[in-house]
Short mmCIF file of C-alpha atoms in Angstrom, two decimals:
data_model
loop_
_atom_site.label_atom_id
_atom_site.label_comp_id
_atom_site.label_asym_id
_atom_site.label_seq_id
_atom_site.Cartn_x
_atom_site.Cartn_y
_atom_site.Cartn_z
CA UNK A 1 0.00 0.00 0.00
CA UNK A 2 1.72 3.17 -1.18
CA UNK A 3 -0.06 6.01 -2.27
CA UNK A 4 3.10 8.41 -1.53
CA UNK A 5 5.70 10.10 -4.40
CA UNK A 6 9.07 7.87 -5.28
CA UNK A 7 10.65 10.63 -3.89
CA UNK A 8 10.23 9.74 -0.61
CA UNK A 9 11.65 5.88 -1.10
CA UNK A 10 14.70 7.18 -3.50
CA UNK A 11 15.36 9.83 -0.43
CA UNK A 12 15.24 7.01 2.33
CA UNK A 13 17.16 4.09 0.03
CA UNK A 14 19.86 6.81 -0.62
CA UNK A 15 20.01 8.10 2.93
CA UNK A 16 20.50 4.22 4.11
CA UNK A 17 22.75 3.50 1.85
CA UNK A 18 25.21 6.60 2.43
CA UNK A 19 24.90 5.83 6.44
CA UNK A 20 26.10 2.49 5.80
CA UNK A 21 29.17 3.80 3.60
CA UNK A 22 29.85 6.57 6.44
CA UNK A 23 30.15 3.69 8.99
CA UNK A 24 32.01 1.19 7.46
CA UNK A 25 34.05 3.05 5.36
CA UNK A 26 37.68 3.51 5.94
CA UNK A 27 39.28 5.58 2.68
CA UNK A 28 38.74 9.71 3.53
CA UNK A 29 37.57 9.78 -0.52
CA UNK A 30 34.96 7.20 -0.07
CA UNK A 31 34.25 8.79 3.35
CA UNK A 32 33.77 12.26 1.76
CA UNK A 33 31.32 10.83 -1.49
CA UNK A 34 28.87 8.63 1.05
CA UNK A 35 28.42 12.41 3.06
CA UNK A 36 27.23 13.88 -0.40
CA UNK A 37 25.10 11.15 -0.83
CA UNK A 38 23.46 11.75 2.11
CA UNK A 39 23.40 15.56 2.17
CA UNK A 40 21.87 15.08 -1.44
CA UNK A 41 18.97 12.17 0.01
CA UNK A 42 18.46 15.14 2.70
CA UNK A 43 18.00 17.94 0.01
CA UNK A 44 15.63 15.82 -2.13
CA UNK A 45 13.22 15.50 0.86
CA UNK A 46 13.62 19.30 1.81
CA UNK A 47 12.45 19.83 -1.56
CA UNK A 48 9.76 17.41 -2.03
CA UNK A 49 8.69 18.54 1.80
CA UNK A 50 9.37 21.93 1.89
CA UNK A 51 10.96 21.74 5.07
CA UNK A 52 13.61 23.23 5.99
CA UNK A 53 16.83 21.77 5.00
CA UNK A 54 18.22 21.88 8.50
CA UNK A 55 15.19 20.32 10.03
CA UNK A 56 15.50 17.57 7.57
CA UNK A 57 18.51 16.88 8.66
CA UNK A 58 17.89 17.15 12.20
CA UNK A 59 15.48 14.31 11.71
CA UNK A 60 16.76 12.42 8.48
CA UNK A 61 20.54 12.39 9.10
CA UNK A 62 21.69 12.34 12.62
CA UNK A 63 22.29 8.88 13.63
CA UNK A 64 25.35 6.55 13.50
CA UNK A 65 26.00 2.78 12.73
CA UNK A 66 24.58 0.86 10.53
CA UNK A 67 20.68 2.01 9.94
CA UNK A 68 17.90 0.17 11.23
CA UNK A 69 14.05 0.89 11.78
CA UNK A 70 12.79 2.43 15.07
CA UNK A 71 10.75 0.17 17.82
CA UNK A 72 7.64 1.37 18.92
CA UNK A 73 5.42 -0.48 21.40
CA UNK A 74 0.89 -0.22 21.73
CA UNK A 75 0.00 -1.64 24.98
CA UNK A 76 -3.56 -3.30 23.63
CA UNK A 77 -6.01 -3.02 27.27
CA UNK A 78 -9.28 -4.55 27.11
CA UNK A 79 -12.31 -4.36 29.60
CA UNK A 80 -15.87 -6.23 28.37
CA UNK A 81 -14.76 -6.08 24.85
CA UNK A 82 -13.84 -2.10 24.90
CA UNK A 83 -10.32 -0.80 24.11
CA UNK A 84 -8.09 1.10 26.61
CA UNK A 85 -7.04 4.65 24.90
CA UNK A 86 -5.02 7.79 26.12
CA UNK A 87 -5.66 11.05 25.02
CA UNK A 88 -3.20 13.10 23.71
CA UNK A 89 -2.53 16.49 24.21
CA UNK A 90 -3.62 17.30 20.84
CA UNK A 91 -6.65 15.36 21.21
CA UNK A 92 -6.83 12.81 19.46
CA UNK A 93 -6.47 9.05 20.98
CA UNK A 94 -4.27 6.30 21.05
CA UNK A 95 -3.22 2.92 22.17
CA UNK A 96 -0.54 3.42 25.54
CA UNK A 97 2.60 3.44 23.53
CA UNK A 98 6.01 5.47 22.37
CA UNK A 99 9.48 4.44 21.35
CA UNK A 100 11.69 1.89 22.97
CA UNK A 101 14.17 3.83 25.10
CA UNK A 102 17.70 2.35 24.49
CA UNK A 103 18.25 1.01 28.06
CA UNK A 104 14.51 -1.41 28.35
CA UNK A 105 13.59 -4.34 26.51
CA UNK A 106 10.44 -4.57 24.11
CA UNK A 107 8.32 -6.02 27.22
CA UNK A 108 9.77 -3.49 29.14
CA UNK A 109 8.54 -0.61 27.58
CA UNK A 110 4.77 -2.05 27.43
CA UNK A 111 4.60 -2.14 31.03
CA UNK A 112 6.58 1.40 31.42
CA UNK A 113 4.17 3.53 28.49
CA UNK A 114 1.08 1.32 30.06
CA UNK A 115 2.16 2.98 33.45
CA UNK A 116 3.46 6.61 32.26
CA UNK A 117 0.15 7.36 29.79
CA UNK A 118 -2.49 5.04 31.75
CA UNK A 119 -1.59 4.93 35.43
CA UNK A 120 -1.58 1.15 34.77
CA UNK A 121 0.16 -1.95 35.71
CA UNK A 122 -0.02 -4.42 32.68
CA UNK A 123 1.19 -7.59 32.33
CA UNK A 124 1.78 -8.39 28.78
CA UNK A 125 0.13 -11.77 27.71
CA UNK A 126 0.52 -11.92 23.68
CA UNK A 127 2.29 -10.44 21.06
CA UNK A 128 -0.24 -9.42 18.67
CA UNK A 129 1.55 -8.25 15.08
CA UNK A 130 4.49 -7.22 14.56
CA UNK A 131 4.01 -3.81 11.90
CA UNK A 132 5.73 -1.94 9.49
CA UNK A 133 4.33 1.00 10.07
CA UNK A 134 4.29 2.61 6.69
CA UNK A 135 1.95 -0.32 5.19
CA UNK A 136 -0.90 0.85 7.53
CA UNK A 137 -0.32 4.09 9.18
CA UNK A 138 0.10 7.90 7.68
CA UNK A 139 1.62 9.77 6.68
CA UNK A 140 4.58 7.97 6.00
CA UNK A 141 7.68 9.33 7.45
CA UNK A 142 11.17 9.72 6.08
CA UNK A 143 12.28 6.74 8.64
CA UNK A 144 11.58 2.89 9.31
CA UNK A 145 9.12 2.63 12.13
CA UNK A 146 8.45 -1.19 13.37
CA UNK A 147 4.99 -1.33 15.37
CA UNK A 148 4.85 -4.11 18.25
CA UNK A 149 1.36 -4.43 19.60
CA UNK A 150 1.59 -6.46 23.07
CA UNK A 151 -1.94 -7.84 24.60
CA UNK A 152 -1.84 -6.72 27.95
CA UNK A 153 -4.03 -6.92 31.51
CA UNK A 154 -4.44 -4.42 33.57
CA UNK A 155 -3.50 -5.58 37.49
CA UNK A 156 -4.11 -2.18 38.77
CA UNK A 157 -3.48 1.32 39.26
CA UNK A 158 -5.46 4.51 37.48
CA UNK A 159 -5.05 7.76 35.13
CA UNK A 160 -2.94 9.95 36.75
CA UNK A 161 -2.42 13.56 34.83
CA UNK A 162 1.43 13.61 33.09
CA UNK A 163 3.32 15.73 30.40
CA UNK A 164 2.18 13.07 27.80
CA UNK A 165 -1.78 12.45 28.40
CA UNK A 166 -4.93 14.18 29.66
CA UNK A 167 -6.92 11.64 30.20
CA UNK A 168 -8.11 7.98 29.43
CA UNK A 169 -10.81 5.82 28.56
CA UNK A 170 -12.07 2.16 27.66
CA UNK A 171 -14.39 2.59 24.03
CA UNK A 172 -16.20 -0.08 21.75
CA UNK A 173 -15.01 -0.09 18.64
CA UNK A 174 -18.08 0.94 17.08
CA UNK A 175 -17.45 4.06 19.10
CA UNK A 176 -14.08 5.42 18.79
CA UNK A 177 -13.38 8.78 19.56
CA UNK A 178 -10.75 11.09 17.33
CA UNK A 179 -7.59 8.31 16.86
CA UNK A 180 -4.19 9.36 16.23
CA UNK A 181 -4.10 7.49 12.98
CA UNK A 182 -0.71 7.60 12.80
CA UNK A 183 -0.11 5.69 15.69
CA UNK A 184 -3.15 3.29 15.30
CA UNK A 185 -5.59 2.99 13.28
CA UNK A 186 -9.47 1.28 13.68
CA UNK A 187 -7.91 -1.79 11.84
CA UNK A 188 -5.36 -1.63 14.41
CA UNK A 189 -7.53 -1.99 17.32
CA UNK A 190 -10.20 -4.18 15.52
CA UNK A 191 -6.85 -6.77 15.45
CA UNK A 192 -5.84 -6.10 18.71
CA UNK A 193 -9.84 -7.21 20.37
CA UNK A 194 -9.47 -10.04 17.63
CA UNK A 195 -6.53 -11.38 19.10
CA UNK A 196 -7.76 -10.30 22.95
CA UNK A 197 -10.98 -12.99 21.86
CA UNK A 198 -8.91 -15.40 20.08
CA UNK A 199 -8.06 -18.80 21.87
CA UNK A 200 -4.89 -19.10 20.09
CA UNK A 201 -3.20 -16.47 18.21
CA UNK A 202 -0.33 -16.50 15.76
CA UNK A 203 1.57 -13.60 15.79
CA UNK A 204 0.91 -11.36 12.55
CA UNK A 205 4.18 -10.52 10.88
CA UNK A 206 4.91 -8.12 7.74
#
């Protein structure tokens, strides 16, 4: 599913390959070609975006080592068939969730965003897909984002008001309110109660 410009997948293949070349690389020549590549991956984007070049590169070219896609983790709540969700602070809704700090595992992080944007202590039970994020979320970004969503209970605890979140609240799906579709979409969550309902569940996989 890609309803984006080439651009955007030119800019990304050409970024990835010039981080690669800047890491292994050893001759100062070869060293100093891979940086153009990547400063001219950057410009394409600025272009296509109209960002600004700097910002691009804030965001497109400022890590090290070999490239890899980003982890981010949904803690999937249910109570009597309704969906845990966090509100944002720009309104809109989403599964518990965020990036995987460098210094937790995968579970880790469930239980920590659970706690940090629900007030809740979940226990994660079942690993329910494992995403990339540009085949069902938008917009697409300039990065590789890899979407865990972790079935999870609730043992306790409640909303309590933080930098992230103002507020929370179980929904049926046939309900939902505003959803920060690019964090999870209704497909998502319809998944997510599929898998909460399901007596055995294999792990979905792109």
């Amino acid at each position: 599913m890609k309803d984006h410009s080439p651009w955007l997948d030119w800019a990304v293949e050409l970024q990835a390959l010039a981080q690669a070349g800047l890491h292994y690389g050893k001759d100062p020549f070869d060293i100093e070609r891979f940086q153009r590549v990547r400063d001219i991956a950057a410009e394409m984007l600025a272009y296509q975006s109209d960002l600004p070049l700097e910002k691009v590169k804030d965001l497109f070219c400022d890590e090290r080592g070999y490239q890899t896609p980003k982890l981010d983790t949904r803690a999937a709540i249910f109570r009597d068939g309704e969906v845990l969700l966090v509100r944002e602070n720009d309104g809109r809704w989403s599964l518990p969730g965020g990036w995987v700090d460098v210094n937790v595992s995968v579970l880790e992080n469930v239980v920590k965003e659970a706690r940090e944007e629900a007030g809740l202590e979940a226990v994660p039970r079942r690993v329910v897909a494992v995403q990339d994020r540009e085949k069902h979320n938008r917009p697409v970004y300039a990065w590789k984002i890899c979407k865990v969503f972790v079935l999870c209970d609730a043992v306790g605890g409640a909303f309590q008001a933080n930098s992230e979140t103002t507020e929370s609240g179980y929904f049926p799906l046939d309900a939902l309110p505003p959803l920060a579709e690019d964090k999870n979409t209704a497909e998502q969550l319809r998944m997510c109660l599929d898998a909460s309902r399901a007596e055995h569940w294999e792990t979905l996989i792109d």
